[in-house]
Amino acid sequence: MKMNRREVLKTAGLVLGYTITAGSAAAILGGCSADPTPNWTPETLKDDQVKTLEKIANAIVPGTDQLPGAKDVNIAKFMDERLSIYATEEEKTAFQEGYSSFVENHKVTGMSDQEILDLVKSEIENGSDFMKAVHEQSIIGFCTSERGMKEVLVFKPIPSEQKGCVPLEEVGGIWAI
Amino acid sequence: MYFNSKGDAEVTYDAIVVGSGISGGWAAKELAEKGLKTVVLERGRKVEHVKDYTTAAMEVYDWPGNTEESSPETLKDYPVQRRTGYTTRRGHRHWFVKDTEHPFVEVKPFNWMRGYHLGGRSITWGRQSYRLSPMDFEANAKDGIAVDWPIRYDDMKPWYDYVEKHIGVSGQNEGLAQLPDGVYLPPMEMNCVEDKFKKGVAENFGGRMVTIGRTAHMTGPLSHSNDSKRGQCQFRNRCMRGCPYGAYFSSLSSTLPYAEQTGNLTIVCNSIVSEVIYDPETNLAKGVRVIDAETKETRDVYAKIIFLNASAIASASILLNSRSDRFPNGLGNDSGELGHNIMDHHLGVGARADFEGFEDKYYTGRRPNGIYVPRFVNLDKSSEKKDYLRGFGYQGGASRQGWYKVIREMKLGKELMESLQTPGEWTMGIGGFGECLPNHENKMYLDYDNMDPFGMPMIKIDAEWKENELTMRKDMASAAAEMLEAAGGKDVRSYDSIDDNEGKNRAMGIGIHEMGTARMGRDPKTSVLNKFNQIHACKNVYMTDGAAMTSAGCQNPSLTYMALTARAANHAVEELKKMNL
Ligand SMILES: Cc1cc2nc3c(=O)[nH]c(=O)nc-3n(C[C@H](O)[C@H](O)[C@H](O)COP(=O)(O)OP(=O)(O)OC[C@H]3O[C@@H](n4cnc5c(N)ncnc54)[C@H](O)[C@@H]3O)c2cc1C
Ligand code: SF4
């Protein structure tokens, strides 16, 4: 992450031919705030909710031998922030109610990943808005995370050229941005 | 640096430029380069090129919740600015005003999108740059609408050439009557679906043109300069945050630095111009009154000529507030047209479709540009429409669906990880930009019973889309769908979002091309400005922002403001030399 910013500055300095002052460098670098915080405390989610949501998200986006999955990107922190900062009161209530009625009927703790996936599928097929949201948020949270963007998608912050039509293999995946 | 502290601003200059946005930056450059001691009075805060583009290198994961969207709490300060759906994103929110700090009154919903800071909206503009055509300058006369432009395309052509050369516009000449050729840097490339669309449209609609967007980006070196003020476009498409390479035109990258190097420029920020001071002895303006945005103190600044470039509505409000015995209804308002005839471009209407094939093709680079379908209706007898005047163009593009597709595809587990390796299907969308007719009823005025936080009378805007625009929209939706269908699009969906959010989101202003509040014309009885953008009855006041527009065309207008400004600045300096001002 830091590398990319430096890269921006380096190239900008070269192209523009004027020196970017320490102050301006600091301003651009300083734009970068959060490295994934290890000591994170949720604002909205309770401990059991964190555990349940992580378990489901990890099954939905499991990663592979080579690639990271939801477990590697602090997905619950993402979900907590979405809920705490962006959700309206109605959305928050809907989430809490959806969660309660889900855990009344299901206990994911002992389940295998496959069992969880079967459950996710059947819940969504039965019209569960709660599960639809968890599915969606797991994917969004993963694909917008630093590791998801850089290691699973194709990340090129400074493309430097534009070509209208190239063979797919040349890119080799989905553009992260 | 060229920033003046406000302490010594109460002095006399050769020229005052009000506002530092797209047109003000041009006025400053031209006047300073021609040797006038020029002061730019800018309402907003100071911005330093590159250094202050603090979000330029941020990724979504740098913001809480991995999103660029603002929280509902933050959005409370932006009830109008948020209506575009994108202006209030965190990457560039700081380039838009808080409506709560700079209030105005919407008599009818009006989307006045504003940025008060050095550079104005030149930092956030979409950079699409098209010339008006001969038929645009003749349109009012031909249709008997409003008043005739006092100038023709031939008056403007050299000035379009001049500004395009300086700013750098990437595009393709196509030899069209309705969209004149220009001076272009290399065009950007279309992707394979856009190319298919282009061919399909030409084949099925008698050679109708689809071209690559013309956009103020450096895709090659500028002919006038290798002084490394500006770098070439790196295709990051994060322009609205400010470009660390200076690769697109903004006042900060392209005009103010040239004004500054003359040694003739002074910039004073936090300076709200409240009125122009008229001198009845000379029948000229002698200066402007300024409210300090921080201390609210007022002071006067004097000059031989004044360029108003605060943007159409703000500039008109300054004149309306400049009341004297000679001009009781506002400076230059003998005609009663000042503040009237607000125009914009109507948009939010078009169509989308999916395209099959090209599964093995993709693109590289985030092209900060789209494709353009120049106007094709009401050009001649064969394209004449019975139920509306004028026409529209489309902007759009094709892309492959990204990772978001796995949500809709309901992918899970291993299958999802695999699906994240291949982009989804191709979709293409085109959205119309429609011409709006000038109408005296569409107006803004001042409310002296209600003052804003700076002690200025509140601006009230009372304007709406009229019948011609609303009728045209139906055609804009169906013609878009027809073209996509004919070019092989599947599942074609046309849309018109005019009713979203009780009509507010697509109300006038949403094109962010508000203009026409002090129209140019031949007759002082029916227009505010003459053919050189001078106030008819107060010749040393020039107005060269969107206020001057007599009709709107359907092309994005800012290039025309630039050309008008350069032309007017040239005129002003000639007149000064001849001692006419
Ligand atoms: C998101 C977006 C996309 C756009 N895309 C395009 C596009 O693709 N093509 C195109 O042609 N146009 C586009 N536009 C429109 C374009 O930005 C405007 O047409 C253009 O900036 C107008 O130039 P201006 O000089 O009149 O005003 P502005 O650029 O708005 O500058 C006005 C300046 O005046 C200052 N000011 C205001 N009031 C006062 C006062 N009382 N005293 C002193 N200073 C004052 C402001 O702070 C500001 O700096 C877009 C705009 C936006 C926001
Ligand atoms: S796309 Fe080009 S102009 Fe826009 S920010 Fe990137 S380099 Fe600058």
PDB file of N, CA and C in Angstrom, chain B residues 194-242:
ATOM      1  N   GLU B 194     -17.729  -1.130 -27.836  1.00  0.00           N
ATOM      2  CA  GLU B 194     -18.009   0.220 -28.332  1.00  0.00           C
ATOM      3  C   GLU B 194     -17.775   0.295 -29.841  1.00  0.00           C
ATOM      4  N   ASP B 195     -16.746  -0.391 -30.279  1.00  0.00           N
ATOM      5  CA  ASP B 195     -16.434  -0.436 -31.702  1.00  0.00           C
ATOM      6  C   ASP B 195     -17.561  -1.122 -32.490  1.00  0.00           C
ATOM      7  N   LYS B 196     -18.073  -2.198 -31.912  1.00  0.00           N
ATOM      8  CA  LYS B 196     -19.201  -2.901 -32.545  1.00  0.00           C
ATOM      9  C   LYS B 196     -20.426  -1.980 -32.600  1.00  0.00           C
ATOM     10  N   PHE B 197     -20.635  -1.260 -31.521  1.00  0.00           N
ATOM     11  CA  PHE B 197     -21.751  -0.311 -31.461  1.00  0.00           C
ATOM     12  C   PHE B 197     -21.578   0.764 -32.530  1.00  0.00           C
ATOM     13  N   LYS B 198     -20.382   1.288 -32.632  1.00  0.00           N
ATOM     14  CA  LYS B 198     -20.091   2.334 -33.626  1.00  0.00           C
ATOM     15  C   LYS B 198     -20.435   1.828 -35.031  1.00  0.00           C
ATOM     16  N   LYS B 199     -19.970   0.616 -35.349  1.00  0.00           N
ATOM     17  CA  LYS B 199     -20.238   0.072 -36.686  1.00  0.00           C
ATOM     18  C   LYS B 199     -21.724  -0.179 -36.882  1.00  0.00           C
ATOM     19  N   GLY B 200     -22.359  -0.758 -35.853  1.00  0.00           N
ATOM     20  CA  GLY B 200     -23.783  -1.074 -35.960  1.00  0.00           C
ATOM     21  C   GLY B 200     -24.634   0.181 -36.156  1.00  0.00           C
ATOM     22  N   VAL B 201     -24.281   1.249 -35.473  1.00  0.00           N
ATOM     23  CA  VAL B 201     -25.048   2.489 -35.583  1.00  0.00           C
ATOM     24  C   VAL B 201     -24.851   3.094 -36.979  1.00  0.00           C
ATOM     25  N   ALA B 202     -23.608   3.088 -37.456  1.00  0.00           N
ATOM     26  CA  ALA B 202     -23.350   3.642 -38.791  1.00  0.00           C
ATOM     27  C   ALA B 202     -24.120   2.853 -39.850  1.00  0.00           C
ATOM     28  N   GLU B 203     -24.100   1.521 -39.743  1.00  0.00           N
ATOM     29  CA  GLU B 203     -24.772   0.680 -40.747  1.00  0.00           C
ATOM     30  C   GLU B 203     -26.283   0.842 -40.727  1.00  0.00           C
ATOM     31  N   ASN B 204     -26.845   0.934 -39.549  1.00  0.00           N
ATOM     32  CA  ASN B 204     -28.304   0.906 -39.448  1.00  0.00           C
ATOM     33  C   ASN B 204     -28.967   2.278 -39.469  1.00  0.00           C
ATOM     34  N   PHE B 205     -28.194   3.324 -39.302  1.00  0.00           N
ATOM     35  CA  PHE B 205     -28.811   4.655 -39.230  1.00  0.00           C
ATOM     36  C   PHE B 205     -28.144   5.629 -40.202  1.00  0.00           C
ATOM     37  N   GLY B 206     -27.893   5.137 -41.399  1.00  0.00           N
ATOM     38  CA  GLY B 206     -27.417   6.007 -42.470  1.00  0.00           C
ATOM     39  C   GLY B 206     -26.146   6.766 -42.143  1.00  0.00           C
ATOM     40  N   GLY B 207     -25.179   6.069 -41.572  1.00  0.00           N
ATOM     41  CA  GLY B 207     -23.878   6.697 -41.335  1.00  0.00           C
ATOM     42  C   GLY B 207     -23.813   7.527 -40.066  1.00  0.00           C
ATOM     43  N   ARG B 208     -24.817   7.396 -39.200  1.00  0.00           N
ATOM     44  CA  ARG B 208     -24.788   8.154 -37.932  1.00  0.00           C
ATOM     45  C   ARG B 208     -23.474   7.890 -37.183  1.00  0.00           C
ATOM     46  N   MET B 209     -22.915   8.943 -36.635  1.00  0.00           N
ATOM     47  CA  MET B 209     -21.559   8.891 -36.075  1.00  0.00           C
ATOM     48  C   MET B 209     -21.529   8.524 -34.598  1.00  0.00           C
ATOM     49  N   VAL B 210     -20.603   7.638 -34.252  1.00  0.00           N
ATOM     50  CA  VAL B 210     -20.233   7.444 -32.850  1.00  0.00           C
ATOM     51  C   VAL B 210     -18.737   7.728 -32.784  1.00  0.00           C
ATOM     52  N   THR B 211     -18.319   8.604 -31.915  1.00  0.00           N
ATOM     53  CA  THR B 211     -16.897   8.944 -31.847  1.00  0.00           C
ATOM     54  C   THR B 211     -16.402   8.826 -30.407  1.00  0.00           C
ATOM     55  N   ILE B 212     -15.090   8.826 -30.241  1.00  0.00           N
ATOM     56  CA  ILE B 212     -14.539   8.782 -28.883  1.00  0.00           C
ATOM     57  C   ILE B 212     -14.729  10.165 -28.251  1.00  0.00           C
ATOM     58  N   GLY B 213     -14.975  10.196 -26.958  1.00  0.00           N
ATOM     59  CA  GLY B 213     -15.173  11.468 -26.271  1.00  0.00           C
ATOM     60  C   GLY B 213     -13.989  12.407 -26.460  1.00  0.00           C
ATOM     61  N   ARG B 214     -14.307  13.691 -26.524  1.00  0.00           N
ATOM     62  CA  ARG B 214     -13.254  14.718 -26.620  1.00  0.00           C
ATOM     63  C   ARG B 214     -13.058  15.267 -25.219  1.00  0.00           C
ATOM     64  N   THR B 215     -11.875  15.103 -24.701  1.00  0.00           N
ATOM     65  CA  THR B 215     -11.699  15.356 -23.273  1.00  0.00           C
ATOM     66  C   THR B 215     -10.373  16.051 -23.007  1.00  0.00           C
ATOM     67  N   ALA B 216     -10.392  16.966 -22.050  1.00  0.00           N
ATOM     68  CA  ALA B 216      -9.231  17.843 -21.824  1.00  0.00           C
ATOM     69  C   ALA B 216      -8.139  17.137 -21.032  1.00  0.00           C
ATOM     70  N   HIS B 217      -7.574  16.113 -21.652  1.00  0.00           N
ATOM     71  CA  HIS B 217      -6.487  15.331 -21.052  1.00  0.00           C
ATOM     72  C   HIS B 217      -5.291  15.352 -21.962  1.00  0.00           C
ATOM     73  N   MET B 218      -4.122  15.316 -21.382  1.00  0.00           N
ATOM     74  CA  MET B 218      -2.914  15.234 -22.186  1.00  0.00           C
ATOM     75  C   MET B 218      -2.628  13.789 -22.548  1.00  0.00           C
ATOM     76  N   THR B 219      -2.927  13.448 -23.806  1.00  0.00           N
ATOM     77  CA  THR B 219      -2.576  12.124 -24.313  1.00  0.00           C
ATOM     78  C   THR B 219      -1.345  12.225 -25.207  1.00  0.00           C
ATOM     79  N   GLY B 220      -0.729  13.375 -25.199  1.00  0.00           N
ATOM     80  CA  GLY B 220       0.481  13.610 -25.966  1.00  0.00           C
ATOM     81  C   GLY B 220       1.013  14.945 -25.514  1.00  0.00           C
ATOM     82  N   PRO B 221       2.217  15.299 -25.994  1.00  0.00           N
ATOM     83  CA  PRO B 221       2.785  16.578 -25.564  1.00  0.00           C
ATOM     84  C   PRO B 221       2.001  17.765 -26.115  1.00  0.00           C
ATOM     85  N   LEU B 222       1.997  18.851 -25.384  1.00  0.00           N
ATOM     86  CA  LEU B 222       1.353  20.075 -25.849  1.00  0.00           C
ATOM     87  C   LEU B 222       2.279  20.784 -26.823  1.00  0.00           C
ATOM     88  N   SER B 223       1.693  21.376 -27.851  1.00  0.00           N
ATOM     89  CA  SER B 223       2.545  22.023 -28.851  1.00  0.00           C
ATOM     90  C   SER B 223       3.217  23.272 -28.285  1.00  0.00           C
ATOM     91  N   HIS B 224       2.592  23.903 -27.302  1.00  0.00           N
ATOM     92  CA  HIS B 224       3.110  25.206 -26.860  1.00  0.00           C
ATOM     93  C   HIS B 224       4.106  25.095 -25.736  1.00  0.00           C
ATOM     94  N   SER B 225       4.294  23.916 -25.202  1.00  0.00           N
ATOM     95  CA  SER B 225       5.040  23.900 -23.962  1.00  0.00           C
ATOM     96  C   SER B 225       5.721  22.569 -23.726  1.00  0.00           C
ATOM     97  N   ASN B 226       6.995  22.631 -23.383  1.00  0.00           N
ATOM     98  CA  ASN B 226       7.631  21.430 -22.831  1.00  0.00           C
ATOM     99  C   ASN B 226       8.284  21.825 -21.519  1.00  0.00           C
ATOM    100  N   ASP B 227       7.622  22.765 -20.830  1.00  0.00           N
ATOM    101  CA  ASP B 227       8.252  23.285 -19.621  1.00  0.00           C
ATOM    102  C   ASP B 227       7.885  22.468 -18.386  1.00  0.00           C
ATOM    103  N   SER B 228       7.370  21.270 -18.628  1.00  0.00           N
ATOM    104  CA  SER B 228       7.079  20.301 -17.574  1.00  0.00           C
ATOM    105  C   SER B 228       6.169  20.807 -16.463  1.00  0.00           C
ATOM    106  N   LYS B 229       5.325  21.783 -16.780  1.00  0.00           N
ATOM    107  CA  LYS B 229       4.295  22.111 -15.801  1.00  0.00           C
ATOM    108  C   LYS B 229       3.297  20.962 -15.723  1.00  0.00           C
ATOM    109  N   ARG B 230       3.136  20.287 -16.856  1.00  0.00           N
ATOM    110  CA  ARG B 230       2.090  19.273 -16.907  1.00  0.00           C
ATOM    111  C   ARG B 230       2.630  17.928 -17.382  1.00  0.00           C
ATOM    112  N   GLY B 231       2.037  16.869 -16.853  1.00  0.00           N
ATOM    113  CA  GLY B 231       2.443  15.530 -17.252  1.00  0.00           C
ATOM    114  C   GLY B 231       1.347  14.856 -18.054  1.00  0.00           C
ATOM    115  N   GLN B 232       1.688  13.706 -18.613  1.00  0.00           N
ATOM    116  CA  GLN B 232       0.711  13.010 -19.450  1.00  0.00           C
ATOM    117  C   GLN B 232      -0.202  12.119 -18.616  1.00  0.00           C
ATOM    118  N   CYS B 233      -1.371  11.905 -19.168  1.00  0.00           N
ATOM    119  CA  CYS B 233      -2.397  11.130 -18.459  1.00  0.00           C
ATOM    120  C   CYS B 233      -1.944   9.692 -18.240  1.00  0.00           C
ATOM    121  N   GLN B 234      -2.112   9.226 -17.024  1.00  0.00           N
ATOM    122  CA  GLN B 234      -1.724   7.857 -16.630  1.00  0.00           C
ATOM    123  C   GLN B 234      -2.937   6.917 -16.571  1.00  0.00           C
ATOM    124  N   PHE B 235      -4.089   7.394 -16.958  1.00  0.00           N
ATOM    125  CA  PHE B 235      -5.301   6.568 -17.030  1.00  0.00           C
ATOM    126  C   PHE B 235      -5.687   5.936 -15.697  1.00  0.00           C
ATOM    127  N   ARG B 236      -5.747   6.775 -14.691  1.00  0.00           N
ATOM    128  CA  ARG B 236      -6.177   6.307 -13.367  1.00  0.00           C
ATOM    129  C   ARG B 236      -7.647   6.604 -13.128  1.00  0.00           C
ATOM    130  N   ASN B 237      -8.192   7.539 -13.902  1.00  0.00           N
ATOM    131  CA  ASN B 237      -9.586   7.941 -13.755  1.00  0.00           C
ATOM    132  C   ASN B 237      -9.943   8.340 -12.333  1.00  0.00           C
ATOM    133  N   ARG B 238      -9.039   9.094 -11.704  1.00  0.00           N
ATOM    134  CA  ARG B 238      -9.366   9.625 -10.386  1.00  0.00           C
ATOM    135  C   ARG B 238      -9.258  11.130 -10.443  1.00  0.00           C
ATOM    136  N   CYS B 239      -9.584  11.652 -11.612  1.00  0.00           N
ATOM    137  CA  CYS B 239      -9.344  13.059 -11.888  1.00  0.00           C
ATOM    138  C   CYS B 239     -10.051  13.965 -10.887  1.00  0.00           C
ATOM    139  N   MET B 240     -11.285  13.611 -10.509  1.00  0.00           N
ATOM    140  CA  MET B 240     -12.064  14.505  -9.637  1.00  0.00           C
ATOM    141  C   MET B 240     -11.376  14.781  -8.310  1.00  0.00           C
ATOM    142  N   ARG B 241     -10.445  13.915  -7.940  1.00  0.00           N
ATOM    143  CA  ARG B 241      -9.732  14.151  -6.681  1.00  0.00           C
ATOM    144  C   ARG B 241      -8.599  15.149  -6.861  1.00  0.00           C
ATOM    145  N   GLY B 242      -8.336  15.531  -8.103  1.00  0.00           N
ATOM    146  CA  GLY B 242      -7.166  16.354  -8.418  1.00  0.00           C
ATOM    147  C   GLY B 242      -6.096  15.447  -8.965  1.00  0.00           C
TER     148      GLY B 242
END
